[in-house]
PDB file of C-alpha atoms in Angstrom:
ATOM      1  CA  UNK Z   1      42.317 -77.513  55.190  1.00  0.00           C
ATOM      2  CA  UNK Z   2      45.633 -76.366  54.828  1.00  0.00           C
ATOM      3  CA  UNK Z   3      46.452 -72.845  52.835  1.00  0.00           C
ATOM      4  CA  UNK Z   4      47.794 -72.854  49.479  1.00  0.00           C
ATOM      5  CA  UNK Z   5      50.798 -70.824  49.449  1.00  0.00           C
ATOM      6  CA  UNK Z   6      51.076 -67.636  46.667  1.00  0.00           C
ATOM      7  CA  UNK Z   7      54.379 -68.435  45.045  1.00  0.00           C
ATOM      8  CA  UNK Z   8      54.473 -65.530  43.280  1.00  0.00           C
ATOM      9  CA  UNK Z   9      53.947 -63.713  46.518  1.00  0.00           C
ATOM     10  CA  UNK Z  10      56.663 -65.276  48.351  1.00  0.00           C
ATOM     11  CA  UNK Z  11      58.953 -64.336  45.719  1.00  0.00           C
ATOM     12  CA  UNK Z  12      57.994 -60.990  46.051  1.00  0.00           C
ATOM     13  CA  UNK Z  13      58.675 -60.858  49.750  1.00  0.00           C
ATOM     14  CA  UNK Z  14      61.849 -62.322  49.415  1.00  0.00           C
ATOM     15  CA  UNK Z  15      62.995 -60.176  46.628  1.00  0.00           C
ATOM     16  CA  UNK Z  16      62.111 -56.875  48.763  1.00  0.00           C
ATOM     17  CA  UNK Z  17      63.714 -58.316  51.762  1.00  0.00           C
ATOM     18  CA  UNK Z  18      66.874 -58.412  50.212  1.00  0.00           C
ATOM     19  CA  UNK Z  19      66.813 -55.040  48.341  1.00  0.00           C
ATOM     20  CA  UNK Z  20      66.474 -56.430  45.008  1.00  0.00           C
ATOM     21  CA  UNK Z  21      64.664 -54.417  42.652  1.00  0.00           C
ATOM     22  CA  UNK Z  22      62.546 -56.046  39.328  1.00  0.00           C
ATOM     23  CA  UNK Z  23      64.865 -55.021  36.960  1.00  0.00           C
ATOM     24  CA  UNK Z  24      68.071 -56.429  38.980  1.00  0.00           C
ATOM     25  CA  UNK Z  25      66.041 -59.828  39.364  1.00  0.00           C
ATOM     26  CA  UNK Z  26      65.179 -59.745  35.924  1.00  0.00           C
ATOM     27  CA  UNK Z  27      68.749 -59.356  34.708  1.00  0.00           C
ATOM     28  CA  UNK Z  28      69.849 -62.506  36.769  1.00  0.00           C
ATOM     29  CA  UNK Z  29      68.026 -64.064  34.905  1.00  0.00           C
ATOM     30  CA  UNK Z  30      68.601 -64.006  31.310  1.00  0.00           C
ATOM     31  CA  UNK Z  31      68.090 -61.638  28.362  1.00  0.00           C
ATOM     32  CA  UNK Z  32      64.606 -62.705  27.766  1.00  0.00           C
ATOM     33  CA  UNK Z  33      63.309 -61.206  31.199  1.00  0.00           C
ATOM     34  CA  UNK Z  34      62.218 -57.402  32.307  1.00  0.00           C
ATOM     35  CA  UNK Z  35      60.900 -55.496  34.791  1.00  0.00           C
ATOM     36  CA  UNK Z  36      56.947 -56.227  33.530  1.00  0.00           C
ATOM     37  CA  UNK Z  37      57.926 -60.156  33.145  1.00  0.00           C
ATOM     38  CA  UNK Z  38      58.946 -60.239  36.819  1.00  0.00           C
ATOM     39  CA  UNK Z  39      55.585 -58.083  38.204  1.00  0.00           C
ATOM     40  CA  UNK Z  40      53.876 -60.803  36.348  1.00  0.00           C
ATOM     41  CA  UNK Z  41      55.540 -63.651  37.806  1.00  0.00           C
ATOM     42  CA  UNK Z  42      54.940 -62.347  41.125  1.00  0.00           C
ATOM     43  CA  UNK Z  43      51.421 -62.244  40.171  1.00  0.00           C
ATOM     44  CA  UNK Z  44      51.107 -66.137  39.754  1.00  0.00           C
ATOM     45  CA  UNK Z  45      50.229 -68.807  42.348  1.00  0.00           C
ATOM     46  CA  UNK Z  46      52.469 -71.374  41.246  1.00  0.00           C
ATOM     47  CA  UNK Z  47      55.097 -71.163  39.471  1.00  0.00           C
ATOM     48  CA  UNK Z  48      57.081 -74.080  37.328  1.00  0.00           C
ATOM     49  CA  UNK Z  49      59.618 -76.136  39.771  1.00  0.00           C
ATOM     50  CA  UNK Z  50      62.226 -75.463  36.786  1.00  0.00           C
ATOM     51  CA  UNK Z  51      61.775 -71.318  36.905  1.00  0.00           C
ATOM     52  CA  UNK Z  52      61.138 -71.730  40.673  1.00  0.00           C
ATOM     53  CA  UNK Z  53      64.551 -73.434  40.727  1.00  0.00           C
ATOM     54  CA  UNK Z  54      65.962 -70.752  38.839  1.00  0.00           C
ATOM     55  CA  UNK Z  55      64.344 -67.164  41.027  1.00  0.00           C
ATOM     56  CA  UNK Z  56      65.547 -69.254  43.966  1.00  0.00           C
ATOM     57  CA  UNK Z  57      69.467 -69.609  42.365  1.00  0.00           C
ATOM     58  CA  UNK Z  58      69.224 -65.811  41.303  1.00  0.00           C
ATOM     59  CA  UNK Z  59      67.806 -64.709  44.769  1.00  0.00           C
ATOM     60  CA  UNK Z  60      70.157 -67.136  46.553  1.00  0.00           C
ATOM     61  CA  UNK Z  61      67.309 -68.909  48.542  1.00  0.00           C
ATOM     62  CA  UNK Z  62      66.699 -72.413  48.996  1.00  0.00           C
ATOM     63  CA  UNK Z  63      63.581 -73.616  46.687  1.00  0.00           C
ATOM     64  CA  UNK Z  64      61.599 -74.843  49.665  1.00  0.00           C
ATOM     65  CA  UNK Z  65      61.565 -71.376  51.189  1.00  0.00           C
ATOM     66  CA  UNK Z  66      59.949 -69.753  48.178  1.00  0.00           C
ATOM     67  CA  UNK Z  67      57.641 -73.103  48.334  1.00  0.00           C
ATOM     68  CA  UNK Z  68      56.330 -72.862  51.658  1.00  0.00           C
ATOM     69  CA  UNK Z  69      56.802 -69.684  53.530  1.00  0.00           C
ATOM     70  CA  UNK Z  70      52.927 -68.958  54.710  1.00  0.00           C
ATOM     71  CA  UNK Z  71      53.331 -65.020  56.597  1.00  0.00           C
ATOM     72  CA  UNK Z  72      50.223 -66.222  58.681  1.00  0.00           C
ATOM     73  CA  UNK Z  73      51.779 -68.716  59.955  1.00  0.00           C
ATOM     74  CA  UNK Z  74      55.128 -67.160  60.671  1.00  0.00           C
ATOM     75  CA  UNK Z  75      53.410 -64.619  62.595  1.00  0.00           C
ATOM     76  CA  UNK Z  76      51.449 -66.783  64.462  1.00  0.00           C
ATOM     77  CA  UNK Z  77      54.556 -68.762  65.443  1.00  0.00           C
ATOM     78  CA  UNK Z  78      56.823 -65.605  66.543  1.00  0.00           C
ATOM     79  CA  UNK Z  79      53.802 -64.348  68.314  1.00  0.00           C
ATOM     80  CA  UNK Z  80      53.235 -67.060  70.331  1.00  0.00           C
ATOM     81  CA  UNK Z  81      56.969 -67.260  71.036  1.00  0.00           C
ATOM     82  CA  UNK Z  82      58.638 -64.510  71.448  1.00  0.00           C
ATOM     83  CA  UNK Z  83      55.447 -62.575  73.309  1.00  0.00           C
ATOM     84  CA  UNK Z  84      55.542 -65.138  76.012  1.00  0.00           C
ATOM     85  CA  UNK Z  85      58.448 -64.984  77.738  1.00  0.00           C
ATOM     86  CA  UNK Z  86      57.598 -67.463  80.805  1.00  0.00           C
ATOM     87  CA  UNK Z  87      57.911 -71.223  80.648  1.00  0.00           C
ATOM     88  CA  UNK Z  88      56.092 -73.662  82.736  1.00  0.00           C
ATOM     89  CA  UNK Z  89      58.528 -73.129  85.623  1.00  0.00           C
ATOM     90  CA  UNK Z  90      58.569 -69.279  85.839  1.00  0.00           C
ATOM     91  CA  UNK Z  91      62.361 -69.102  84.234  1.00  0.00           C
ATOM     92  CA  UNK Z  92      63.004 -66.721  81.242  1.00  0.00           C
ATOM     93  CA  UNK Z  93      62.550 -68.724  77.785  1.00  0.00           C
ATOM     94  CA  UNK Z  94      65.432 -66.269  76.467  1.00  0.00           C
ATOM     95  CA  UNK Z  95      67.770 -65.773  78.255  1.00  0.00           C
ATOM     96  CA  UNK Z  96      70.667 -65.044  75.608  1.00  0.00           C
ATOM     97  CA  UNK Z  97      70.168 -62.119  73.222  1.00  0.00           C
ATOM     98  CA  UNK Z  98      73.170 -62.331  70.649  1.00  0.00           C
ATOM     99  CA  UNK Z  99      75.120 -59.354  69.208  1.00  0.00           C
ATOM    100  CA  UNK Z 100      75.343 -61.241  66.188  1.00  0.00           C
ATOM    101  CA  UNK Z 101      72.722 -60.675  63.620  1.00  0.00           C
ATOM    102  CA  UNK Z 102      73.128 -63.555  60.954  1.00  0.00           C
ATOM    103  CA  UNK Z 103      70.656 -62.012  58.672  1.00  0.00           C
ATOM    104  CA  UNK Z 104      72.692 -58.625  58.670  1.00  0.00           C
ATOM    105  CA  UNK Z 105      76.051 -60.873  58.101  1.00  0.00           C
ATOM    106  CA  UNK Z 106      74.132 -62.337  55.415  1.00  0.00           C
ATOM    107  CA  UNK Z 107      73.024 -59.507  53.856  1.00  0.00           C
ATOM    108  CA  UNK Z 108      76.635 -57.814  54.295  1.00  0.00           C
ATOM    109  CA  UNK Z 109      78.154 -60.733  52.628  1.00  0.00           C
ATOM    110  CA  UNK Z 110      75.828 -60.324  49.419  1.00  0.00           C
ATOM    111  CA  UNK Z 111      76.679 -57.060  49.459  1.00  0.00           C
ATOM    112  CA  UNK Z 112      80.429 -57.769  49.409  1.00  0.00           C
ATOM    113  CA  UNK Z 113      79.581 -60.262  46.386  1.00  0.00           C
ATOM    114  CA  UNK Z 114      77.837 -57.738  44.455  1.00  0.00           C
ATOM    115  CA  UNK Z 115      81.070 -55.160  45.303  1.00  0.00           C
ATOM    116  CA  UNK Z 116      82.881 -57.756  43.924  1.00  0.00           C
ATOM    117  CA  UNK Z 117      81.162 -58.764  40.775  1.00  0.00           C
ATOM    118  CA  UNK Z 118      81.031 -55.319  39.569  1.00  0.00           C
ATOM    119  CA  UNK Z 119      84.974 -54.896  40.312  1.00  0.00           C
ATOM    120  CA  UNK Z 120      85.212 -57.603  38.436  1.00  0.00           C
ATOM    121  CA  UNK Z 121      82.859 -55.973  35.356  1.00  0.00           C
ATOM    122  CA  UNK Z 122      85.296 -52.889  35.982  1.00  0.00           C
ATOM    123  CA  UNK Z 123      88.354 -55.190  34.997  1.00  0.00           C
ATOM    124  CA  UNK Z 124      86.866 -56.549  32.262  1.00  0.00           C
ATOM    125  CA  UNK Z 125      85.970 -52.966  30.542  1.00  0.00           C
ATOM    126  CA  UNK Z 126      89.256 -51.664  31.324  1.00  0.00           C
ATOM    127  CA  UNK Z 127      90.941 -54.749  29.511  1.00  0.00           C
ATOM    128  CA  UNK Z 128      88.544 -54.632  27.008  1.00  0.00           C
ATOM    129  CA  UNK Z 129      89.644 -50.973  26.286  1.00  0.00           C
ATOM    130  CA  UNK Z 130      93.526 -52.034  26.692  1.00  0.00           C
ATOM    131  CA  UNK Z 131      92.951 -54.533  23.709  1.00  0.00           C
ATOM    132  CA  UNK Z 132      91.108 -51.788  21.661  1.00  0.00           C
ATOM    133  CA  UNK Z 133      93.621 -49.307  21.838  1.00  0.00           C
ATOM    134  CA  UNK Z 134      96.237 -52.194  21.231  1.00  0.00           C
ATOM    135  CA  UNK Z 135      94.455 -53.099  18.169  1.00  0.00           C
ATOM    136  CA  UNK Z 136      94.127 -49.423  16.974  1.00  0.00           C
ATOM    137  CA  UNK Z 137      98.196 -49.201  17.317  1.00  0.00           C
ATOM    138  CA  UNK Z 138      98.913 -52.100  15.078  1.00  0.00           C
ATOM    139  CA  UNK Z 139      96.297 -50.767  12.369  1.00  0.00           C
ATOM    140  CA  UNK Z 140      98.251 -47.642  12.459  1.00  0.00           C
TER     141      UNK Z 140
END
């Protein structure tokens, strides 16, 4: 029998693995969410493909991961992997250990989004106050 995976749960995970508070998530996506509308999403077992769609979009994950990431089994797959380091023949199984860590790049590339998305917000205030105080001169 094969385990039903907790939705709600993965989204969770997935939202604290990339820093992302309830109240951020909740903002991405849309006026009618909160903090308390998110804790109970998490809460739920399965969740509608169409809002599924749309945590996956905010959180910038594919659909499927949210769908069928089972912990158990990830653990049970990197523990049989990378505790055994002998093959059949006695070589190394690893024998390359990049520098590169593409989750960190990942991560450092959402973060340059988000630096950029509130310059961005920045701009827009500061025009928005331009065009106020441009308006207030031709009243006077």
């Amino acid at each position: 029998m094969q385990k039903k995976i907790h939705q709600g749960h993965n989204i969770k995970r997935f939202r604290e693995m990339l820093g992302i508070k309830q109240d951020a998530l909740a903002a991405d996506l849309g006026d009618d969410w909160n903090q308390q509308k998110i804790s109970l999403l998490e809460q739920k077992e399965t969740i509608d493909a169409p809002l599924l769609q749309q945590v996956a979009e905010a959180l910038k994950l594919p659909v499927e991961a949210i769908k069928n990431f089972d912990e158990d089994q990830a653990i049970n797959i990197i523990s049989n992997t990378v505790n055994n380091n002998d093959n059949a023949n006695g070589n190394t199984l690893f024998s390359y250990y990049p520098t590169i860590n593409p989750i960190e790049k990942w991560l450092e590339a959402l973060e340059e989004n988000k630096k950029l998305y509130e310059r961005m917000i920045k701009e827009k205030d500061d025009m928005i106050y331009t065009l106020q105080a441009m308006l207030e001169n031709m009243k006077k």
